[in-house]
mmCIF file of C-alpha atoms and ligand atoms in Angstrom:
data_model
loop_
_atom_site.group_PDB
_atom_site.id
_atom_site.type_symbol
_atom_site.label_atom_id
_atom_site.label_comp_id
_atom_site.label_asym_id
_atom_site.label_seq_id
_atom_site.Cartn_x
_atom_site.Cartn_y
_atom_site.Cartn_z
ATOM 1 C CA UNK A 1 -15.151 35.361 -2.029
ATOM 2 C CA UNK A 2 -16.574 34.907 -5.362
ATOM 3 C CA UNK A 3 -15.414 31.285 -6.954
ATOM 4 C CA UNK A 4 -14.883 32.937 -10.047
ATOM 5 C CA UNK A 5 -12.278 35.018 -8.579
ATOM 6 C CA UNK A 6 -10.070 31.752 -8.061
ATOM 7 C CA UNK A 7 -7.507 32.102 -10.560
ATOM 8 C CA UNK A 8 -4.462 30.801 -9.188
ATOM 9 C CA UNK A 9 -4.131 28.005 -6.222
ATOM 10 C CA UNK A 10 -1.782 26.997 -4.153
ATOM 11 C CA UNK A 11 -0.769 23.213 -3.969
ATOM 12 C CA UNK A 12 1.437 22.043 -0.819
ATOM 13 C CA UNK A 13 2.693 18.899 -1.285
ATOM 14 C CA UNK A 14 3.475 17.209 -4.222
ATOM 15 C CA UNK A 15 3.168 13.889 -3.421
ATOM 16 C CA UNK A 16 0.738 11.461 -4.544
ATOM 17 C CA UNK A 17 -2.381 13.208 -4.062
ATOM 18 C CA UNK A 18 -1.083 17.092 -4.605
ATOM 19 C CA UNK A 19 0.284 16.306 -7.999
ATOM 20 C CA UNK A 20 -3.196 14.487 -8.867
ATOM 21 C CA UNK A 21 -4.857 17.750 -7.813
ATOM 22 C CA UNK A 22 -2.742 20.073 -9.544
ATOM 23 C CA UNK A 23 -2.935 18.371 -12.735
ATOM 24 C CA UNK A 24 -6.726 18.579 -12.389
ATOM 25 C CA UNK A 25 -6.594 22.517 -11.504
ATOM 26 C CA UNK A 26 -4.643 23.196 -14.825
ATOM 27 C CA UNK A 27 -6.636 20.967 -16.922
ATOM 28 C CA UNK A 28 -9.510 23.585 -15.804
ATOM 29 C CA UNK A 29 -7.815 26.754 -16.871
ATOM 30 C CA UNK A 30 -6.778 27.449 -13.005
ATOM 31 C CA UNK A 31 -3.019 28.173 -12.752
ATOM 32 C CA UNK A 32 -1.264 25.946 -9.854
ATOM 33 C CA UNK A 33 1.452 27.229 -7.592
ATOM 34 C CA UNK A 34 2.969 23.275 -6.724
ATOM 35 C CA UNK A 35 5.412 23.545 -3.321
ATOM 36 C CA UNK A 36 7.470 20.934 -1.457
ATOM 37 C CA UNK A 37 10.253 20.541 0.372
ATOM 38 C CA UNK A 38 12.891 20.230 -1.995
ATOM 39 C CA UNK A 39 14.106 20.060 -6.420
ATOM 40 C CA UNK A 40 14.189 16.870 -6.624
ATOM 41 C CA UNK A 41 10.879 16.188 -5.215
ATOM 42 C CA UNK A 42 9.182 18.606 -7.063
ATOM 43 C CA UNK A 43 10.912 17.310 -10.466
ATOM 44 C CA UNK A 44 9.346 13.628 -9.763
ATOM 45 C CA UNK A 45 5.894 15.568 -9.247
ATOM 46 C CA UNK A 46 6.160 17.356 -12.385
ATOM 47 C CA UNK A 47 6.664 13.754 -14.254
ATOM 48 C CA UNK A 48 3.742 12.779 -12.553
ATOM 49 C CA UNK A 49 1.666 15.594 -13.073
ATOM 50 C CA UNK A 50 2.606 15.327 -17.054
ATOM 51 C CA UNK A 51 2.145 11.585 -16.667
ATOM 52 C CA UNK A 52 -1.517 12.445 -15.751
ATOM 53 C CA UNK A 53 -2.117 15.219 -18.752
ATOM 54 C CA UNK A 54 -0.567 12.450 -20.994
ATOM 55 C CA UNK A 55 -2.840 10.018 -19.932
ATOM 56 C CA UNK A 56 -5.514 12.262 -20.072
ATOM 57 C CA UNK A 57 -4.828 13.113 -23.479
ATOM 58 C CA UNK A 58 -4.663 9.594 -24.360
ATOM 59 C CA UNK A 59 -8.007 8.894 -23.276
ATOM 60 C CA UNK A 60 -9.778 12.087 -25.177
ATOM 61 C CA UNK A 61 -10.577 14.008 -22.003
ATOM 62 C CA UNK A 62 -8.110 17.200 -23.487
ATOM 63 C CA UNK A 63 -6.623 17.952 -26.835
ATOM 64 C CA UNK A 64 -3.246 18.536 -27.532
ATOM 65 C CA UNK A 65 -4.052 22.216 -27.383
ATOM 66 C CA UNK A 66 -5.013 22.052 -23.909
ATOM 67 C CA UNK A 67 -2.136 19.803 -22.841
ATOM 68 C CA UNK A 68 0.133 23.058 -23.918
ATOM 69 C CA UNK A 69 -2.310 25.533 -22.442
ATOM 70 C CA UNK A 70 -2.507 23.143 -19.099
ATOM 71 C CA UNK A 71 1.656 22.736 -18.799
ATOM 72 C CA UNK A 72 2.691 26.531 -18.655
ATOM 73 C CA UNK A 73 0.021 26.741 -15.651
ATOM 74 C CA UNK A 74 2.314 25.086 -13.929
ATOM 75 C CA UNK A 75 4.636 26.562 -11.385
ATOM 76 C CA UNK A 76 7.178 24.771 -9.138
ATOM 77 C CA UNK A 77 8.895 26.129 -6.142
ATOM 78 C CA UNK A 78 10.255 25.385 -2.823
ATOM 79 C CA UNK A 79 9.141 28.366 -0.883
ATOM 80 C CA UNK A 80 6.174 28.716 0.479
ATOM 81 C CA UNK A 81 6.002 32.320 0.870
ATOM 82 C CA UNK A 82 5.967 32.417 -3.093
ATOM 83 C CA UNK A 83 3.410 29.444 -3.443
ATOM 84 C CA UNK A 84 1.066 31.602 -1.696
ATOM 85 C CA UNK A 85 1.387 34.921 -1.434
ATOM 86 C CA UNK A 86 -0.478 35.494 -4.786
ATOM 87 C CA UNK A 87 -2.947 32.338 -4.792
ATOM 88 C CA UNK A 88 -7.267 32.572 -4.034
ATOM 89 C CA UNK A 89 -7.507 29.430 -2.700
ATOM 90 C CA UNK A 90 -4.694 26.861 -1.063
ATOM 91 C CA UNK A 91 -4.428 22.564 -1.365
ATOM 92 C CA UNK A 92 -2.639 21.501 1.141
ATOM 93 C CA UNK A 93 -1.632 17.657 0.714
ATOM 94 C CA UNK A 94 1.220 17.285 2.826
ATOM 95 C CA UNK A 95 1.949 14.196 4.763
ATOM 96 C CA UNK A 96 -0.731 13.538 7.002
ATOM 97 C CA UNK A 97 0.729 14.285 10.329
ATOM 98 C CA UNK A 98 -0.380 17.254 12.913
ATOM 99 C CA UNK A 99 3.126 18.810 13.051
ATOM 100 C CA UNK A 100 3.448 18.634 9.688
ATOM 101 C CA UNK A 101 0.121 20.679 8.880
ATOM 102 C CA UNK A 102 0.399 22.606 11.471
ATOM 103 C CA UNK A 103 3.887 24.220 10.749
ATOM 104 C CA UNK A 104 2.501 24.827 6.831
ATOM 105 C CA UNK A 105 -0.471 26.412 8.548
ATOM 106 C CA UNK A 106 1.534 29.048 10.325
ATOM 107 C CA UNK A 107 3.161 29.636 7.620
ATOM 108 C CA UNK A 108 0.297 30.174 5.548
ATOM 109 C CA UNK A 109 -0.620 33.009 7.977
ATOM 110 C CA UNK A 110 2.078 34.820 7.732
ATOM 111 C CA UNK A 111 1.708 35.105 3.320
ATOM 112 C CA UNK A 112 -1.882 35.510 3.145
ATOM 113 C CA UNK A 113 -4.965 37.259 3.602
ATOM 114 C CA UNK A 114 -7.130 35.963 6.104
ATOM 115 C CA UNK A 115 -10.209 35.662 3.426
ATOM 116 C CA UNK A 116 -8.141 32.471 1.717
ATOM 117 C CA UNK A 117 -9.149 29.185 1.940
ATOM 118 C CA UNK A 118 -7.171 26.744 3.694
ATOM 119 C CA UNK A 119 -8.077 23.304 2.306
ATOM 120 C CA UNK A 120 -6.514 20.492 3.535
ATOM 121 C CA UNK A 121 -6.736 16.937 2.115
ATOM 122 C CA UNK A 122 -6.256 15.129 5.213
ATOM 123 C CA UNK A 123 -8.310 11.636 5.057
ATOM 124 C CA UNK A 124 -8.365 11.667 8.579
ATOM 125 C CA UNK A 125 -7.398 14.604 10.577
ATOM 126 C CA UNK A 126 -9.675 16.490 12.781
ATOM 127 C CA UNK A 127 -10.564 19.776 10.582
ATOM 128 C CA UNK A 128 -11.082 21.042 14.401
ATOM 129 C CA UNK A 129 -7.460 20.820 15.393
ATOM 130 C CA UNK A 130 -6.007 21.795 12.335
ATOM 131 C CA UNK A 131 -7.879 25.285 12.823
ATOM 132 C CA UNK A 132 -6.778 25.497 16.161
ATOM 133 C CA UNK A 133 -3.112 25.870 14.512
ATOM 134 C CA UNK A 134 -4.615 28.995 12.454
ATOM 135 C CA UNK A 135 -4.814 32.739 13.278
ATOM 136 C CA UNK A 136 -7.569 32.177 10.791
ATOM 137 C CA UNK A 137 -9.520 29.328 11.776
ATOM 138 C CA UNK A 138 -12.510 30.602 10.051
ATOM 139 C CA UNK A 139 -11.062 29.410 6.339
ATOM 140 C CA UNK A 140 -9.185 26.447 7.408
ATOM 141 C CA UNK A 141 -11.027 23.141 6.459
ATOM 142 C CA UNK A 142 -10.487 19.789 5.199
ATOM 143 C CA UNK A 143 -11.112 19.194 1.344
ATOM 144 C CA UNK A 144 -10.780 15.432 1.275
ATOM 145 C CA UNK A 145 -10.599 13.736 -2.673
ATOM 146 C CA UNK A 146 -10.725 10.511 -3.351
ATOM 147 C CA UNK A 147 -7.459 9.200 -5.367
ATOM 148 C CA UNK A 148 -6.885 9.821 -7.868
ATOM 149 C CA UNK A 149 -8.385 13.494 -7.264
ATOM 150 C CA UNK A 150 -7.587 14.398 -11.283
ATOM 151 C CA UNK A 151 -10.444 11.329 -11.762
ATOM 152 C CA UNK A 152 -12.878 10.838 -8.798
ATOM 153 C CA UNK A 153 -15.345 13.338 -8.516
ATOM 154 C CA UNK A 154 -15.587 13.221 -4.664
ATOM 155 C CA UNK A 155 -14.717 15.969 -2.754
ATOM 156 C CA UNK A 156 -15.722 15.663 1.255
ATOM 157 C CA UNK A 157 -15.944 19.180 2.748
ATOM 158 C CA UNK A 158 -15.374 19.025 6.858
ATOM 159 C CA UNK A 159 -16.364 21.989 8.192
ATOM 160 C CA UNK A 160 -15.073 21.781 12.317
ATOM 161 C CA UNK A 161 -15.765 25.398 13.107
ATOM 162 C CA UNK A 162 -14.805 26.899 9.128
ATOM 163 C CA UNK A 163 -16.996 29.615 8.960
ATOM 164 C CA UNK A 164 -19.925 29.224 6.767
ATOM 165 C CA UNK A 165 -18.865 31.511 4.208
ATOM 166 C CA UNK A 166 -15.383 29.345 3.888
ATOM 167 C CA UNK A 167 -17.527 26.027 3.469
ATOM 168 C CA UNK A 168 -19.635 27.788 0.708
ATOM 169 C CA UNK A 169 -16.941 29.284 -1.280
ATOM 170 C CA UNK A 170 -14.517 26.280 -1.326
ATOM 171 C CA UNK A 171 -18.381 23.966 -2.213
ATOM 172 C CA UNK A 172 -18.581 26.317 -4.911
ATOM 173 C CA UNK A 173 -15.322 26.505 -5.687
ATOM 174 C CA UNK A 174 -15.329 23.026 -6.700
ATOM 175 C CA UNK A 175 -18.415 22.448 -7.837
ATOM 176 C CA UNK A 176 -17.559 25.509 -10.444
ATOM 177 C CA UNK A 177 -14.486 23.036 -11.851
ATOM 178 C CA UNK A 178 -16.199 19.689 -12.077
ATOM 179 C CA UNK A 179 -16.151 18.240 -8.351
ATOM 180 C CA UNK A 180 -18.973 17.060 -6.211
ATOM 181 C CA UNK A 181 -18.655 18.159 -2.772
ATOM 182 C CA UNK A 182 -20.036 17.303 0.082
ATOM 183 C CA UNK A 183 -20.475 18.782 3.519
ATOM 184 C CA UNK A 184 -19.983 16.789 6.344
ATOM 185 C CA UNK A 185 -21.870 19.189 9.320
ATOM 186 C CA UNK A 186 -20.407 16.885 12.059
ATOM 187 C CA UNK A 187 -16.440 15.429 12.523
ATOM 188 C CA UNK A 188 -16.589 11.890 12.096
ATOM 189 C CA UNK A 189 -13.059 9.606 11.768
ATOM 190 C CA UNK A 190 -12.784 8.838 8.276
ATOM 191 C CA UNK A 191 -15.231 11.500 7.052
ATOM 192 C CA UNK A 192 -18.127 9.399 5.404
ATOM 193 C CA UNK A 193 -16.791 7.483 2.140
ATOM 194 C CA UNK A 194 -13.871 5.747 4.612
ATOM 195 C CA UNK A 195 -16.472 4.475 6.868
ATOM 196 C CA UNK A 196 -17.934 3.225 4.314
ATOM 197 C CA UNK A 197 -15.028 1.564 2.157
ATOM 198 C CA UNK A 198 -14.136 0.481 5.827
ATOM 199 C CA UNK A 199 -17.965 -1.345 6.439
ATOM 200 C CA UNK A 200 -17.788 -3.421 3.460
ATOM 201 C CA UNK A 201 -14.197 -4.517 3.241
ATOM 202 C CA UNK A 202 -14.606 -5.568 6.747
ATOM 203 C CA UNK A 203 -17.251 -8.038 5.488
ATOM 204 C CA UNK A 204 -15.552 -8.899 2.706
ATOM 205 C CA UNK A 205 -12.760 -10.283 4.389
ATOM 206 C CA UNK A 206 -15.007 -11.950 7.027
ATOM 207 C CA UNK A 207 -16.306 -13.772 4.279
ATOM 208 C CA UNK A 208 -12.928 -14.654 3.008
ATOM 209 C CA UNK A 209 -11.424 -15.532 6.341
ATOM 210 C CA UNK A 210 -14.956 -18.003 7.485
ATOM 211 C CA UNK A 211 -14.199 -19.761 4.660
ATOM 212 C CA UNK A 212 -17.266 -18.283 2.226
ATOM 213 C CA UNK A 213 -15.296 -17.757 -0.605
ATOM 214 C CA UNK A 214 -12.492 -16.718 -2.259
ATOM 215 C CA UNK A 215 -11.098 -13.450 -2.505
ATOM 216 C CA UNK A 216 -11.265 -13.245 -6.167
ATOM 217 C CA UNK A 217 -15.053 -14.146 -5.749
ATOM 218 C CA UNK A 218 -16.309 -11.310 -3.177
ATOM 219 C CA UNK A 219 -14.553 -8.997 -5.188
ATOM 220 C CA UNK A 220 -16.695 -10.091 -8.208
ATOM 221 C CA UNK A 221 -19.810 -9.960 -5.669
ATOM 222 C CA UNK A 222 -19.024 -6.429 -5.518
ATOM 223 C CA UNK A 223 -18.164 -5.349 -8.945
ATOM 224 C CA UNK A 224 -20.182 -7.329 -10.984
ATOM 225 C CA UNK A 225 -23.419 -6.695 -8.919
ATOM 226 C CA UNK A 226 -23.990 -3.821 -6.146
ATOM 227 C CA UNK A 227 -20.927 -2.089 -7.451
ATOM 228 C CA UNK A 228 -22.162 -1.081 -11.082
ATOM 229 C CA UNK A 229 -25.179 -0.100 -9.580
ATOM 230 C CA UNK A 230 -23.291 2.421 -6.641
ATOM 231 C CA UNK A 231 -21.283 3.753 -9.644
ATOM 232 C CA UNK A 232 -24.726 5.612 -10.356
ATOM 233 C CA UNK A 233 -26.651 6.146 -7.579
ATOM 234 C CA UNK A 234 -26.275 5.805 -3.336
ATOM 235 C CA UNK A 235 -28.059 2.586 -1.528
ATOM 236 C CA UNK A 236 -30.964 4.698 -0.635
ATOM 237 C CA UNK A 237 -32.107 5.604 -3.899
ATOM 238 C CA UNK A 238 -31.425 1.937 -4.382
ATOM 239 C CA UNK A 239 -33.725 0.129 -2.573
ATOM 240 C CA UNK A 240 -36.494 3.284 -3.018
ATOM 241 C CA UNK A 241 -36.082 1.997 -6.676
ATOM 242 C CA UNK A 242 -36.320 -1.699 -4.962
ATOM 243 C CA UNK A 243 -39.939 -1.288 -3.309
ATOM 244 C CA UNK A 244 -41.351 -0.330 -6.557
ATOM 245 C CA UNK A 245 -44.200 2.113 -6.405
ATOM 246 C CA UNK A 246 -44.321 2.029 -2.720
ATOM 247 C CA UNK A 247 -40.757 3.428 -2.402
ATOM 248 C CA UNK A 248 -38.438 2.953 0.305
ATOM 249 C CA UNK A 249 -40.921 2.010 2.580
ATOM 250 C CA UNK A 250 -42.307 -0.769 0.379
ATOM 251 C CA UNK A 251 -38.793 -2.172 0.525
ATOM 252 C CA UNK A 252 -38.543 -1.841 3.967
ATOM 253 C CA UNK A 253 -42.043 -3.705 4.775
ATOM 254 C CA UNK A 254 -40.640 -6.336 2.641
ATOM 255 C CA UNK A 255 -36.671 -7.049 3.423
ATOM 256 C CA UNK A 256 -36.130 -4.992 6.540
ATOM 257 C CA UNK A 257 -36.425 -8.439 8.777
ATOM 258 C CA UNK A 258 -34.185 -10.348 6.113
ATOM 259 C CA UNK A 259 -31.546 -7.388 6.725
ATOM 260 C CA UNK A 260 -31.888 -7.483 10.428
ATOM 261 C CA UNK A 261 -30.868 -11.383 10.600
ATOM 262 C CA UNK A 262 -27.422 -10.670 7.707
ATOM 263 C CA UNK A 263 -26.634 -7.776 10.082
ATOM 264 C CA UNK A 264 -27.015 -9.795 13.065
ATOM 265 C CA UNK A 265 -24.691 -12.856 11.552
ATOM 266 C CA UNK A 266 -22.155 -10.194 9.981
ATOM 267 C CA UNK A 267 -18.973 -8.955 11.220
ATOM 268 C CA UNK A 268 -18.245 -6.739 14.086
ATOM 269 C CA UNK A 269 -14.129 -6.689 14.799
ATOM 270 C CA UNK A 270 -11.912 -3.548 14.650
ATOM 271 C CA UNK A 271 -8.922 -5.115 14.820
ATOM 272 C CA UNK A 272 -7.959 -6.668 11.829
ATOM 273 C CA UNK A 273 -7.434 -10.454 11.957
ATOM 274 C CA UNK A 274 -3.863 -11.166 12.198
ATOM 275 C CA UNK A 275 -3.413 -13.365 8.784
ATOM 276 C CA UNK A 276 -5.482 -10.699 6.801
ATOM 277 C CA UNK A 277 -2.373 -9.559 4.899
ATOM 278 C CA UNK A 278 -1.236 -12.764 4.001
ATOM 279 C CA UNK A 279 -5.035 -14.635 2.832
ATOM 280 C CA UNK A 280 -5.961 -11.529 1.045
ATOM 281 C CA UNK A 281 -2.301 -11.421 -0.938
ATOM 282 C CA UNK A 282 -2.804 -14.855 -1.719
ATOM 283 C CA UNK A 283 -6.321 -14.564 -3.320
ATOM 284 C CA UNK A 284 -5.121 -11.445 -4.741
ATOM 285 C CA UNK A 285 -2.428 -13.641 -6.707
ATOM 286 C CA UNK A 286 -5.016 -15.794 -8.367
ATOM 287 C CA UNK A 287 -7.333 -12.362 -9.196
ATOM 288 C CA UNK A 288 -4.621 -10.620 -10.833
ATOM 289 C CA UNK A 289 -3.278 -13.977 -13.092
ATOM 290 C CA UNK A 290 -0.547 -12.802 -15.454
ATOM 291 C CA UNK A 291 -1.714 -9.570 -15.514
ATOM 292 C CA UNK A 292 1.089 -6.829 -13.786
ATOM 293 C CA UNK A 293 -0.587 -4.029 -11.246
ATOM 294 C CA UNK A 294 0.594 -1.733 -13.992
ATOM 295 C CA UNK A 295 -1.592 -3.621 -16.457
ATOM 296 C CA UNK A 296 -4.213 -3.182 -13.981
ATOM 297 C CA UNK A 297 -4.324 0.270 -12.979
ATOM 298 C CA UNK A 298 -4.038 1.630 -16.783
ATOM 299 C CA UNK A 299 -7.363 -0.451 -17.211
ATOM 300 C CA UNK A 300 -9.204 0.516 -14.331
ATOM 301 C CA UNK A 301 -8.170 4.373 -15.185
ATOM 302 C CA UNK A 302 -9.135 4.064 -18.759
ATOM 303 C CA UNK A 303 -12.625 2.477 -17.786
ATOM 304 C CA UNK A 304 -13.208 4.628 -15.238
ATOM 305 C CA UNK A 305 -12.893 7.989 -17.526
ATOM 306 C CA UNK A 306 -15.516 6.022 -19.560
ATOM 307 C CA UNK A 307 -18.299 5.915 -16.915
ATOM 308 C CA UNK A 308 -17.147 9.594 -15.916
ATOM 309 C CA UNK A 309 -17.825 10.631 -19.618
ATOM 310 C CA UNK A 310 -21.251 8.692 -19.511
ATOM 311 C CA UNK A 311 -21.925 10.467 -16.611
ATOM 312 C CA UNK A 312 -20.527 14.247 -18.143
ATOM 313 C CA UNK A 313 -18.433 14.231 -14.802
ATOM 314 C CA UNK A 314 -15.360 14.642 -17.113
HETATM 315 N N1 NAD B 1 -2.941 8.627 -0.847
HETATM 316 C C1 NAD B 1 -4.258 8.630 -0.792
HETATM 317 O O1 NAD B 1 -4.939 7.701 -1.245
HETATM 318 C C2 NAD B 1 -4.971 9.828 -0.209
HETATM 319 C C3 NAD B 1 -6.328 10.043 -0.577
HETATM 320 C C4 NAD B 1 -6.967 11.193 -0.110
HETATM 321 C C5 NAD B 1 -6.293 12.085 0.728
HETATM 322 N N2 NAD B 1 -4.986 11.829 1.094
HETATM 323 C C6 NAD B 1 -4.321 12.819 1.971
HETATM 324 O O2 NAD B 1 -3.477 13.643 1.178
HETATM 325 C C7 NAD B 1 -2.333 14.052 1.947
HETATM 326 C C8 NAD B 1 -1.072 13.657 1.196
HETATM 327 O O3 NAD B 1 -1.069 12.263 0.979
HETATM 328 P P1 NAD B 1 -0.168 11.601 -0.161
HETATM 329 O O4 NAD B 1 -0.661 10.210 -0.306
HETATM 330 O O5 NAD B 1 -0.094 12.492 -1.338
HETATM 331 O O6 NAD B 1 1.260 11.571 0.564
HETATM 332 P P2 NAD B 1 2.703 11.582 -0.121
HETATM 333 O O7 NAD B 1 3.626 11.040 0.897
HETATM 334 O O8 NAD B 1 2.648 10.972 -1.482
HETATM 335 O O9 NAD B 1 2.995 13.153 -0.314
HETATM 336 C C9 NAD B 1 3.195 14.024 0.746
HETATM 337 C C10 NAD B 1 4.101 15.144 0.263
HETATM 338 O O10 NAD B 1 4.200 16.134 1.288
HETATM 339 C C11 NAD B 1 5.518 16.645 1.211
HETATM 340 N N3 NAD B 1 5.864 17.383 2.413
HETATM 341 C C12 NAD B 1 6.201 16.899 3.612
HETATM 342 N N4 NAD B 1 6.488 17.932 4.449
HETATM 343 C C13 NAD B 1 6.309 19.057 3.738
HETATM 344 C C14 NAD B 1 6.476 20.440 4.041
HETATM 345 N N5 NAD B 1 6.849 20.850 5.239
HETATM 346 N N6 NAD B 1 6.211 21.335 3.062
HETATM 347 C C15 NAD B 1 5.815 20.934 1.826
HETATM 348 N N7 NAD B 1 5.672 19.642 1.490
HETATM 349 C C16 NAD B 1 5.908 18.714 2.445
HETATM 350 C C17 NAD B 1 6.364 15.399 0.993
HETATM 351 O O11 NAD B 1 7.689 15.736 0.543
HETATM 352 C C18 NAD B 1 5.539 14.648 -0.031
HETATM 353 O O12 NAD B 1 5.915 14.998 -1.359
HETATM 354 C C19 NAD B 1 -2.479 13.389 3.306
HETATM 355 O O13 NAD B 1 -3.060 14.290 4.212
HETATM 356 C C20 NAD B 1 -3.416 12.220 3.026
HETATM 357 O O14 NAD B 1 -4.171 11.837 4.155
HETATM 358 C C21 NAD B 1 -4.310 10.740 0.627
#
C-alpha cells in the first residue's frame, strides 16, 4: 500500500500509550478512529489526548490553528467494527496480554481487508504468536513506541513472519509522519531498546546496592555524561568518534582490555535483588527534594521537545 494512502487509522486502546499515539496521528493531519471498551474510558482518553495537544501547544510544537484542525480528527467509539472498517492502517495498544490481542485480532479480520496493517504496540509480545491469531498473518506486526509515543521518536518494527511488504509500508508509514523506525529481522524479548534500558539499570543498581554510590549520583553519571551524548548518536558512533582518526578500531586497540576487566567485575543477576524497591525509593526521595513527580515530568517533557526541535524530530 502506498503510505500516502493512510488517511485514517485505527487506535485500539485508549490507555496510556493509545491516547499518546492518537494525539500524535492528528497532530499530523491523519484522522484517528480511538476504540475501547467502554464511555467512560474513552472520555478519560479524550482528556488525555487534549491534555497532550494542550501541552503541545504550550510548548510551540502546533498553533492554535492546528489544535482545532487536530481535535475534529478525533473520533471515539466503542465498537470495533466502526473503528476499523474504514481505517488504512490499525494501532493496537490494548493491554498487553495474549487473549486480549488475540480476541481484537479476530475481530479485526472480520472488518477489514486483508492488505491493512495490524500494528501492535506490545513491548514484549512475540509478533510470531500474535500472527498466529490472524487469518492475515502477513500484516500483523508489532509497532513498539517508546512513551510517550506523541514525543519519542522510536518506533521498533518486529517483523515475526509480517510479510515484507507489511514491514515496508508500516517503516514508511512512519517514517512519512515523523517516526524513526526500526526493523528488528530477528524476535528478541524486549525488542532492542528494553534490553538495553534493562543492561544499564541493572548496573546501576549494582552500583547502588555494593555500596558505590548513591542513587541520586548514578543517575547523574548517566545524564550528565554518556546520556547527553546517546541523546545524539548510538555507542558505536561513539567510540568511532573516540579512536580519533583511526576509528573504531583505534578505540578498540586502545580500551578494549580496560572494557574486558569492567565487564568482567560488572553485574550478571536476573533476578532483581530483593530490597531493590525499597533502596532505590529511598535515593529516589533525596533526587526528587521538594520537587512533586508532577513538577518533574512537565520538566522533563518540556526539555525534551527542546532537544527534539534541535534535532527537527518535532
Ligand atoms: N506504558 C508503557 O510505557 C508502554 C510503552 C510502550 C508500549 N506499551 C504497550 O502498549 C500497550 C498498552 O499499554 P498501556 O500502558 O497503554 O496500557 P493501559 O492499561 O494504559 O491501556 C490499555 C487499554 O486497553 C483497553 N482494553 C482492554 N481490553 C480491550 C478490548 N478488548 N478492546 C479495546 N480496548 C481494550 C483498556 O481499557 C485500556 O484503556 C501494551 O501492549 C504495552 O505493552 C506500553
Amino acid at each position: 500500500m502506498n503510505t500516502a494512502n493512510i488517511k485514517r487509522v485505527a487506535c485500539i486502546g485508549a490507555g496510556t500509550i493509545g491516547s499518546s499515539w492518537a494525539a500524535y496521528f492528528v497532530t499530523k493531519g491523519i484522522s484517528a478512529n480511538i476504540q475501547d471498551i467502554n464511555d467512560e474510558i474513552l472520555k478519560k482518553a479524550e482528556e488525555q489526548i487534549m491534555g497532550h495537544l494542550r501541552s503541545l501547544l504550550v510548548y510551540g510544537v502546533i498553533n492554535e490553528e492546528q489544535m482545532q484542525e487536530s481535535r475534529k480528527l478525533l473520533k471515539f467509539t466503542t465498537n470495533i467494527s466502526e473503528a476499523v472498517s474504514d481505517v488504512e492502517f490499525i494501532q493496537e495498544s490494548v493491554l498487553e496480554r495474549y487473549d486480549v490481542k488475540e480476541k481484537i485480532i479476530e475481530e479485526v479480520d472480520k472488518y477489514t481487508s486483508d492488505k491493512v496493517i495490524y500494528a501492535s504496540s506490545s513491548s514484549g509480545l512475540l509478533a510470531t504468536r500474535l500472527q498466529q491469531y490472524s487469518k492475515y498473518p502477513d500484516r500483523v506486526l508489532v509497532a513498539h513506541p517508546f512513551n510517550p509515543p506523541h514525543l519519542i521518536p522510536l518506533v521498533e518494527i518486529v517483523k515475526g513472519k509480517a510479510s515484507e511488504e507489511s514491514v515496508q509500508t508500516a517503516a514508511s508509514f512512519y517514517k512519512s509522519i515523523g517516526k524513526i523506525p526500526i526493523i528488528i529481522n530477528k524476535e528478541v524479548p524486549g525488542h532492542v531498546a528494553n534490553r538495553l534500558q534493562a543492561a544499564i539499570w541493572r548496573e546501576c543498581i549494582d552500583l547502588v546496592l555494593n555500596g558505590v554510590c548513591s542513587v541520586k549520583d548514578v543517575d547523574s553519571a548517566v545524564c550528565y555524561g554518556p546520556g547527553l551524548r546517546w541523546a545524539l548518536m548510538g555507542p558505536n558512533m561513539i567510540f568511532h568518534l573516540g579512536g580519533g582518526d583511526k576509528g573504531i578500531n583505534g578505540f578498540l586497540s586502545q580500551l578494549q582490555g580496560s572494557f574486558e576487566t569492567w565487564l568482567a567485575d560488572m553485574a550478571t543477576w536476573d533476578i532483581f535483588p530483593d530490597d531493590t524497591g525499597e533502596i532505590l525509593a529511598s535515593g529516589l526521595k533525596e533526587e526528587i527534594g521538594t520537587n512533586t513527580i508532577n513538577d518533574i515530568t512537565k520538566w522533563r517533557d518540556s526539555k525534551l521537545i527542546n532537544i527534539l526541535k534541535d534535532l527537527n524530530l518535532i
